[in-house]
């Protein structure tokens, strides 16, 4: 095998209470998975199958990192989400076995260049640049987990002011259904992260903002926009 030209670092996030790191292979994200968020984004009151978009693995910002305000936007938004980390491979996995693939959970923020997203939608163009940019996926340490998925409170505050506050149980498609649907589109592998959707209350961030978020009983995360 030929030598690689570059020795590139592997994106990874810590595991709570352990020395090892969880290497990130791919990041999948679910859109509009809370009814109230669908409504605030102009969506219909329905239960369409979940749709997915991706972020590059190196968009991950581990805990303690700072996030530079990205270029080409004047409307950067926060979207707090429960993150499911995949620890076992699977393809076309039925819902009743989907949680067997989950290594654990964390909390993450899907940062979005909302103005770029809106413009792309109007032109019916892909909105990859609005979601998959550098440092667009801050993620907490992961907590190993077995059994039913978390159902508790999910919230985000900016400079101490609560912006998003809901419960994971409000998701339209639950974690098992999301993992099952994702496995029908891709073969899931250890190292994959799935952002499972955000509740209502998404809003803008500016330089100097301090973001704090949590999924109750799972994980918390803080970072600053610089």
PDB file of C-alpha atoms in Angstrom:
ATOM      1  CA  UNK A   1       0.000   0.000   0.000  1.00  0.00           C
ATOM      2  CA  UNK A   2       1.343   3.427  -0.939  1.00  0.00           C
ATOM      3  CA  UNK A   3       2.264   5.895   1.779  1.00  0.00           C
ATOM      4  CA  UNK A   4      -0.256   8.637   2.375  1.00  0.00           C
ATOM      5  CA  UNK A   5       0.800  12.115   1.340  1.00  0.00           C
ATOM      6  CA  UNK A   6      -0.722  13.726   4.428  1.00  0.00           C
ATOM      7  CA  UNK A   7      -1.098  12.638   8.031  1.00  0.00           C
ATOM      8  CA  UNK A   8      -4.497  14.102   8.823  1.00  0.00           C
ATOM      9  CA  UNK A   9      -6.035  14.206  12.302  1.00  0.00           C
ATOM     10  CA  UNK A  10      -9.188  12.168  12.950  1.00  0.00           C
ATOM     11  CA  UNK A  11     -12.123  14.204  14.298  1.00  0.00           C
ATOM     12  CA  UNK A  12     -13.183  12.816  17.680  1.00  0.00           C
ATOM     13  CA  UNK A  13     -15.186  13.644  20.783  1.00  0.00           C
ATOM     14  CA  UNK A  14     -14.599  12.476  24.369  1.00  0.00           C
ATOM     15  CA  UNK A  15     -16.571   9.806  26.172  1.00  0.00           C
ATOM     16  CA  UNK A  16     -17.739  10.747  29.654  1.00  0.00           C
ATOM     17  CA  UNK A  17     -15.674   9.084  32.396  1.00  0.00           C
ATOM     18  CA  UNK A  18     -13.270   7.424  29.965  1.00  0.00           C
ATOM     19  CA  UNK A  19      -9.846   8.199  28.546  1.00  0.00           C
ATOM     20  CA  UNK A  20     -10.673   7.014  25.043  1.00  0.00           C
ATOM     21  CA  UNK A  21     -12.127   9.176  22.291  1.00  0.00           C
ATOM     22  CA  UNK A  22     -15.029   8.448  19.948  1.00  0.00           C
ATOM     23  CA  UNK A  23     -13.725   8.923  16.377  1.00  0.00           C
ATOM     24  CA  UNK A  24     -16.247  10.607  14.102  1.00  0.00           C
ATOM     25  CA  UNK A  25     -16.834   8.996  10.719  1.00  0.00           C
ATOM     26  CA  UNK A  26     -19.898  10.785   9.385  1.00  0.00           C
ATOM     27  CA  UNK A  27     -22.520  13.243  10.646  1.00  0.00           C
ATOM     28  CA  UNK A  28     -26.144  12.826   9.614  1.00  0.00           C
ATOM     29  CA  UNK A  29     -28.789  15.366  10.617  1.00  0.00           C
ATOM     30  CA  UNK A  30     -32.584  15.140  10.647  1.00  0.00           C
ATOM     31  CA  UNK A  31     -34.599  18.151   9.553  1.00  0.00           C
ATOM     32  CA  UNK A  32     -37.841  19.411  11.138  1.00  0.00           C
ATOM     33  CA  UNK A  33     -38.354  16.615  13.654  1.00  0.00           C
ATOM     34  CA  UNK A  34     -40.324  18.667  16.207  1.00  0.00           C
ATOM     35  CA  UNK A  35     -43.787  19.868  15.214  1.00  0.00           C
ATOM     36  CA  UNK A  36     -43.442  23.323  16.776  1.00  0.00           C
ATOM     37  CA  UNK A  37     -40.158  23.871  14.905  1.00  0.00           C
ATOM     38  CA  UNK A  38     -41.846  22.818  11.665  1.00  0.00           C
ATOM     39  CA  UNK A  39     -44.484  25.448  12.323  1.00  0.00           C
ATOM     40  CA  UNK A  40     -41.972  28.232  13.026  1.00  0.00           C
ATOM     41  CA  UNK A  41     -40.154  27.353   9.782  1.00  0.00           C
ATOM     42  CA  UNK A  42     -43.386  27.425   7.787  1.00  0.00           C
ATOM     43  CA  UNK A  43     -43.927  23.658   7.537  1.00  0.00           C
ATOM     44  CA  UNK A  44     -47.178  21.736   7.564  1.00  0.00           C
ATOM     45  CA  UNK A  45     -48.687  19.805  10.472  1.00  0.00           C
ATOM     46  CA  UNK A  46     -47.907  16.303   9.264  1.00  0.00           C
ATOM     47  CA  UNK A  47     -45.681  13.275   9.828  1.00  0.00           C
ATOM     48  CA  UNK A  48     -43.764  13.012   6.589  1.00  0.00           C
ATOM     49  CA  UNK A  49     -40.859  10.556   6.600  1.00  0.00           C
ATOM     50  CA  UNK A  50     -37.742  12.169   8.115  1.00  0.00           C
ATOM     51  CA  UNK A  51     -35.345  13.828   5.697  1.00  0.00           C
ATOM     52  CA  UNK A  52     -31.602  13.974   6.226  1.00  0.00           C
ATOM     53  CA  UNK A  53     -28.677  16.210   5.397  1.00  0.00           C
ATOM     54  CA  UNK A  54     -24.993  15.844   6.248  1.00  0.00           C
ATOM     55  CA  UNK A  55     -22.130  17.739   7.775  1.00  0.00           C
ATOM     56  CA  UNK A  56     -18.455  16.828   7.296  1.00  0.00           C
ATOM     57  CA  UNK A  57     -16.889  14.932  10.185  1.00  0.00           C
ATOM     58  CA  UNK A  58     -14.404  17.737  10.817  1.00  0.00           C
ATOM     59  CA  UNK A  59     -17.275  20.170  11.438  1.00  0.00           C
ATOM     60  CA  UNK A  60     -17.270  18.748  14.981  1.00  0.00           C
ATOM     61  CA  UNK A  61     -16.178  21.100  17.756  1.00  0.00           C
ATOM     62  CA  UNK A  62     -15.383  19.098  20.917  1.00  0.00           C
ATOM     63  CA  UNK A  63     -16.341  20.406  24.367  1.00  0.00           C
ATOM     64  CA  UNK A  64     -14.401  23.457  25.458  1.00  0.00           C
ATOM     65  CA  UNK A  65     -13.839  24.708  21.929  1.00  0.00           C
ATOM     66  CA  UNK A  66     -14.654  28.181  20.693  1.00  0.00           C
ATOM     67  CA  UNK A  67     -16.548  28.761  17.465  1.00  0.00           C
ATOM     68  CA  UNK A  68     -15.500  31.477  15.057  1.00  0.00           C
ATOM     69  CA  UNK A  69     -18.404  33.361  13.494  1.00  0.00           C
ATOM     70  CA  UNK A  70     -18.455  31.974   9.946  1.00  0.00           C
ATOM     71  CA  UNK A  71     -17.971  33.951   6.756  1.00  0.00           C
ATOM     72  CA  UNK A  72     -20.650  34.761   4.171  1.00  0.00           C
ATOM     73  CA  UNK A  73     -23.491  35.126   6.655  1.00  0.00           C
ATOM     74  CA  UNK A  74     -25.153  37.776   8.771  1.00  0.00           C
ATOM     75  CA  UNK A  75     -27.726  35.402  10.275  1.00  0.00           C
ATOM     76  CA  UNK A  76     -26.086  32.508  12.123  1.00  0.00           C
ATOM     77  CA  UNK A  77     -28.656  30.384  13.995  1.00  0.00           C
ATOM     78  CA  UNK A  78     -28.450  27.869  16.842  1.00  0.00           C
ATOM     79  CA  UNK A  79     -30.356  24.545  16.808  1.00  0.00           C
ATOM     80  CA  UNK A  80     -29.890  22.346  19.906  1.00  0.00           C
ATOM     81  CA  UNK A  81     -30.260  18.593  19.334  1.00  0.00           C
ATOM     82  CA  UNK A  82     -29.983  15.201  20.990  1.00  0.00           C
ATOM     83  CA  UNK A  83     -27.085  13.411  19.281  1.00  0.00           C
ATOM     84  CA  UNK A  84     -27.069   9.628  18.889  1.00  0.00           C
ATOM     85  CA  UNK A  85     -23.648   8.020  18.469  1.00  0.00           C
ATOM     86  CA  UNK A  86     -23.536   4.784  16.486  1.00  0.00           C
ATOM     87  CA  UNK A  87     -21.390   1.972  17.870  1.00  0.00           C
ATOM     88  CA  UNK A  88     -22.410  -0.995  15.705  1.00  0.00           C
ATOM     89  CA  UNK A  89     -22.772  -1.351  11.953  1.00  0.00           C
ATOM     90  CA  UNK A  90     -26.166  -1.920  10.405  1.00  0.00           C
ATOM     91  CA  UNK A  91     -28.123  -1.579   7.186  1.00  0.00           C
ATOM     92  CA  UNK A  92     -31.899  -1.762   6.639  1.00  0.00           C
ATOM     93  CA  UNK A  93     -32.340  -2.169  10.379  1.00  0.00           C
ATOM     94  CA  UNK A  94     -35.938  -2.573  11.638  1.00  0.00           C
ATOM     95  CA  UNK A  95     -37.179  -0.093  14.228  1.00  0.00           C
ATOM     96  CA  UNK A  96     -37.334  -2.716  16.983  1.00  0.00           C
ATOM     97  CA  UNK A  97     -33.586  -3.397  16.642  1.00  0.00           C
ATOM     98  CA  UNK A  98     -32.377   0.109  15.822  1.00  0.00           C
ATOM     99  CA  UNK A  99     -31.354   1.107  19.343  1.00  0.00           C
ATOM    100  CA  UNK A 100     -28.976  -1.878  19.433  1.00  0.00           C
ATOM    101  CA  UNK A 101     -26.724   0.156  17.125  1.00  0.00           C
ATOM    102  CA  UNK A 102     -26.480   3.111  19.535  1.00  0.00           C
ATOM    103  CA  UNK A 103     -23.279   3.518  21.545  1.00  0.00           C
ATOM    104  CA  UNK A 104     -24.501   6.503  23.515  1.00  0.00           C
ATOM    105  CA  UNK A 105     -25.846  10.030  23.411  1.00  0.00           C
ATOM    106  CA  UNK A 106     -24.739  13.617  23.719  1.00  0.00           C
ATOM    107  CA  UNK A 107     -26.037  17.087  23.040  1.00  0.00           C
ATOM    108  CA  UNK A 108     -25.005  19.103  20.021  1.00  0.00           C
ATOM    109  CA  UNK A 109     -25.801  22.310  18.189  1.00  0.00           C
ATOM    110  CA  UNK A 110     -26.496  22.377  14.469  1.00  0.00           C
ATOM    111  CA  UNK A 111     -25.208  25.827  13.535  1.00  0.00           C
ATOM    112  CA  UNK A 112     -26.905  27.167  10.420  1.00  0.00           C
ATOM    113  CA  UNK A 113     -26.222  30.061   8.063  1.00  0.00           C
ATOM    114  CA  UNK A 114     -29.928  30.814   7.838  1.00  0.00           C
ATOM    115  CA  UNK A 115     -29.670  33.503   5.175  1.00  0.00           C
ATOM    116  CA  UNK A 116     -27.763  31.164   2.858  1.00  0.00           C
ATOM    117  CA  UNK A 117     -30.305  28.419   3.514  1.00  0.00           C
ATOM    118  CA  UNK A 118     -33.249  30.701   2.721  1.00  0.00           C
ATOM    119  CA  UNK A 119     -31.630  31.947  -0.475  1.00  0.00           C
ATOM    120  CA  UNK A 120     -30.857  28.425  -1.655  1.00  0.00           C
ATOM    121  CA  UNK A 121     -34.436  27.340  -1.007  1.00  0.00           C
ATOM    122  CA  UNK A 122     -35.814  30.256  -2.996  1.00  0.00           C
ATOM    123  CA  UNK A 123     -33.564  29.310  -5.936  1.00  0.00           C
ATOM    124  CA  UNK A 124     -34.286  25.582  -5.435  1.00  0.00           C
ATOM    125  CA  UNK A 125     -30.584  24.927  -5.030  1.00  0.00           C
ATOM    126  CA  UNK A 126     -28.840  22.602  -2.543  1.00  0.00           C
ATOM    127  CA  UNK A 127     -28.287  24.251   0.838  1.00  0.00           C
ATOM    128  CA  UNK A 128     -25.142  22.356   1.775  1.00  0.00           C
ATOM    129  CA  UNK A 129     -23.184  25.560   2.398  1.00  0.00           C
ATOM    130  CA  UNK A 130     -25.726  26.675   4.991  1.00  0.00           C
ATOM    131  CA  UNK A 131     -25.207  23.563   7.120  1.00  0.00           C
ATOM    132  CA  UNK A 132     -21.889  21.866   6.363  1.00  0.00           C
ATOM    133  CA  UNK A 133     -19.392  24.627   7.053  1.00  0.00           C
ATOM    134  CA  UNK A 134     -16.340  24.651   9.350  1.00  0.00           C
ATOM    135  CA  UNK A 135     -17.065  24.271  13.086  1.00  0.00           C
ATOM    136  CA  UNK A 136     -20.803  23.943  12.469  1.00  0.00           C
ATOM    137  CA  UNK A 137     -21.317  20.986  14.839  1.00  0.00           C
ATOM    138  CA  UNK A 138     -20.324  21.636  18.468  1.00  0.00           C
ATOM    139  CA  UNK A 139     -20.855  18.374  20.419  1.00  0.00           C
ATOM    140  CA  UNK A 140     -20.639  17.434  24.094  1.00  0.00           C
ATOM    141  CA  UNK A 141     -18.875  14.414  25.533  1.00  0.00           C
ATOM    142  CA  UNK A 142     -20.855  11.248  24.829  1.00  0.00           C
ATOM    143  CA  UNK A 143     -22.477   9.176  27.535  1.00  0.00           C
ATOM    144  CA  UNK A 144     -22.637   5.417  27.039  1.00  0.00           C
ATOM    145  CA  UNK A 145     -26.256   4.308  27.058  1.00  0.00           C
ATOM    146  CA  UNK A 146     -28.314   1.150  26.804  1.00  0.00           C
ATOM    147  CA  UNK A 147     -32.038   0.610  26.753  1.00  0.00           C
ATOM    148  CA  UNK A 148     -34.720   3.144  25.823  1.00  0.00           C
ATOM    149  CA  UNK A 149     -33.554   6.447  24.349  1.00  0.00           C
ATOM    150  CA  UNK A 150     -33.587   9.636  26.456  1.00  0.00           C
ATOM    151  CA  UNK A 151     -36.931  11.406  26.654  1.00  0.00           C
ATOM    152  CA  UNK A 152     -36.207  14.324  28.980  1.00  0.00           C
ATOM    153  CA  UNK A 153     -35.817  18.046  28.714  1.00  0.00           C
ATOM    154  CA  UNK A 154     -33.737  19.629  25.960  1.00  0.00           C
ATOM    155  CA  UNK A 155     -32.843  23.309  26.190  1.00  0.00           C
ATOM    156  CA  UNK A 156     -30.453  26.014  25.046  1.00  0.00           C
ATOM    157  CA  UNK A 157     -29.670  29.441  26.435  1.00  0.00           C
ATOM    158  CA  UNK A 158     -27.648  32.345  25.074  1.00  0.00           C
ATOM    159  CA  UNK A 159     -25.947  34.629  27.592  1.00  0.00           C
ATOM    160  CA  UNK A 160     -28.136  33.111  30.291  1.00  0.00           C
ATOM    161  CA  UNK A 161     -31.413  33.699  28.442  1.00  0.00           C
ATOM    162  CA  UNK A 162     -33.369  30.551  27.543  1.00  0.00           C
ATOM    163  CA  UNK A 163     -34.086  30.325  23.822  1.00  0.00           C
ATOM    164  CA  UNK A 164     -35.095  26.685  23.291  1.00  0.00           C
ATOM    165  CA  UNK A 165     -36.887  24.563  25.896  1.00  0.00           C
ATOM    166  CA  UNK A 166     -38.774  21.355  25.096  1.00  0.00           C
ATOM    167  CA  UNK A 167     -38.589  17.616  25.712  1.00  0.00           C
ATOM    168  CA  UNK A 168     -37.007  14.948  23.534  1.00  0.00           C
ATOM    169  CA  UNK A 169     -40.293  13.056  23.793  1.00  0.00           C
ATOM    170  CA  UNK A 170     -41.787  15.789  21.563  1.00  0.00           C
ATOM    171  CA  UNK A 171     -39.908  14.457  18.520  1.00  0.00           C
ATOM    172  CA  UNK A 172     -42.128  13.486  15.597  1.00  0.00           C
ATOM    173  CA  UNK A 173     -39.873  10.538  14.740  1.00  0.00           C
ATOM    174  CA  UNK A 174     -38.247   8.948  17.802  1.00  0.00           C
ATOM    175  CA  UNK A 175     -34.602   7.886  17.946  1.00  0.00           C
ATOM    176  CA  UNK A 176     -35.272   4.269  16.963  1.00  0.00           C
ATOM    177  CA  UNK A 177     -37.276   5.390  13.945  1.00  0.00           C
ATOM    178  CA  UNK A 178     -34.622   7.911  12.932  1.00  0.00           C
ATOM    179  CA  UNK A 179     -31.805   5.348  13.165  1.00  0.00           C
ATOM    180  CA  UNK A 180     -33.871   2.800  11.241  1.00  0.00           C
ATOM    181  CA  UNK A 181     -34.661   5.286   8.456  1.00  0.00           C
ATOM    182  CA  UNK A 182     -31.022   6.411   8.226  1.00  0.00           C
ATOM    183  CA  UNK A 183     -29.901   2.779   7.889  1.00  0.00           C
ATOM    184  CA  UNK A 184     -32.118   2.422   4.819  1.00  0.00           C
ATOM    185  CA  UNK A 185     -30.251   5.248   3.103  1.00  0.00           C
ATOM    186  CA  UNK A 186     -26.701   4.450   4.247  1.00  0.00           C
ATOM    187  CA  UNK A 187     -24.943   1.557   5.926  1.00  0.00           C
ATOM    188  CA  UNK A 188     -24.384   2.959   9.402  1.00  0.00           C
ATOM    189  CA  UNK A 189     -20.959   2.324  10.886  1.00  0.00           C
ATOM    190  CA  UNK A 190     -19.285   2.858  14.258  1.00  0.00           C
ATOM    191  CA  UNK A 191     -18.277   6.503  14.479  1.00  0.00           C
ATOM    192  CA  UNK A 192     -21.401   7.931  12.879  1.00  0.00           C
ATOM    193  CA  UNK A 193     -23.250  10.716  14.696  1.00  0.00           C
ATOM    194  CA  UNK A 194     -26.939  11.411  14.116  1.00  0.00           C
ATOM    195  CA  UNK A 195     -28.314  14.829  15.073  1.00  0.00           C
ATOM    196  CA  UNK A 196     -31.970  14.028  15.714  1.00  0.00           C
ATOM    197  CA  UNK A 197     -33.634  17.405  15.132  1.00  0.00           C
ATOM    198  CA  UNK A 198     -34.253  20.637  17.020  1.00  0.00           C
ATOM    199  CA  UNK A 199     -37.275  22.028  18.896  1.00  0.00           C
ATOM    200  CA  UNK A 200     -38.752  25.472  18.389  1.00  0.00           C
ATOM    201  CA  UNK A 201     -36.966  28.664  19.413  1.00  0.00           C
ATOM    202  CA  UNK A 202     -34.070  28.682  16.952  1.00  0.00           C
ATOM    203  CA  UNK A 203     -32.537  32.111  16.644  1.00  0.00           C
ATOM    204  CA  UNK A 204     -29.496  34.239  15.822  1.00  0.00           C
ATOM    205  CA  UNK A 205     -26.048  34.324  17.382  1.00  0.00           C
ATOM    206  CA  UNK A 206     -23.435  37.083  17.261  1.00  0.00           C
ATOM    207  CA  UNK A 207     -19.809  37.378  18.246  1.00  0.00           C
ATOM    208  CA  UNK A 208     -19.319  37.241  22.002  1.00  0.00           C
ATOM    209  CA  UNK A 209     -22.438  35.153  22.651  1.00  0.00           C
ATOM    210  CA  UNK A 210     -22.049  32.380  25.221  1.00  0.00           C
ATOM    211  CA  UNK A 211     -24.133  29.310  24.443  1.00  0.00           C
ATOM    212  CA  UNK A 212     -25.120  26.694  27.027  1.00  0.00           C
ATOM    213  CA  UNK A 213     -27.254  23.663  26.243  1.00  0.00           C
ATOM    214  CA  UNK A 214     -28.199  20.309  27.698  1.00  0.00           C
ATOM    215  CA  UNK A 215     -30.267  17.188  27.357  1.00  0.00           C
ATOM    216  CA  UNK A 216     -31.449  16.363  30.852  1.00  0.00           C
ATOM    217  CA  UNK A 217     -29.732  13.321  32.319  1.00  0.00           C
ATOM    218  CA  UNK A 218     -27.477  12.931  29.285  1.00  0.00           C
ATOM    219  CA  UNK A 219     -24.995  15.745  28.701  1.00  0.00           C
ATOM    220  CA  UNK A 220     -24.376  19.492  28.716  1.00  0.00           C
ATOM    221  CA  UNK A 221     -22.251  21.735  26.528  1.00  0.00           C
ATOM    222  CA  UNK A 222     -20.986  25.317  26.585  1.00  0.00           C
ATOM    223  CA  UNK A 223     -19.153  27.317  23.939  1.00  0.00           C
ATOM    224  CA  UNK A 224     -18.558  30.905  22.870  1.00  0.00           C
ATOM    225  CA  UNK A 225     -18.973  32.549  19.477  1.00  0.00           C
ATOM    226  CA  UNK A 226     -15.817  34.552  18.712  1.00  0.00           C
TER     227      UNK A 226
END
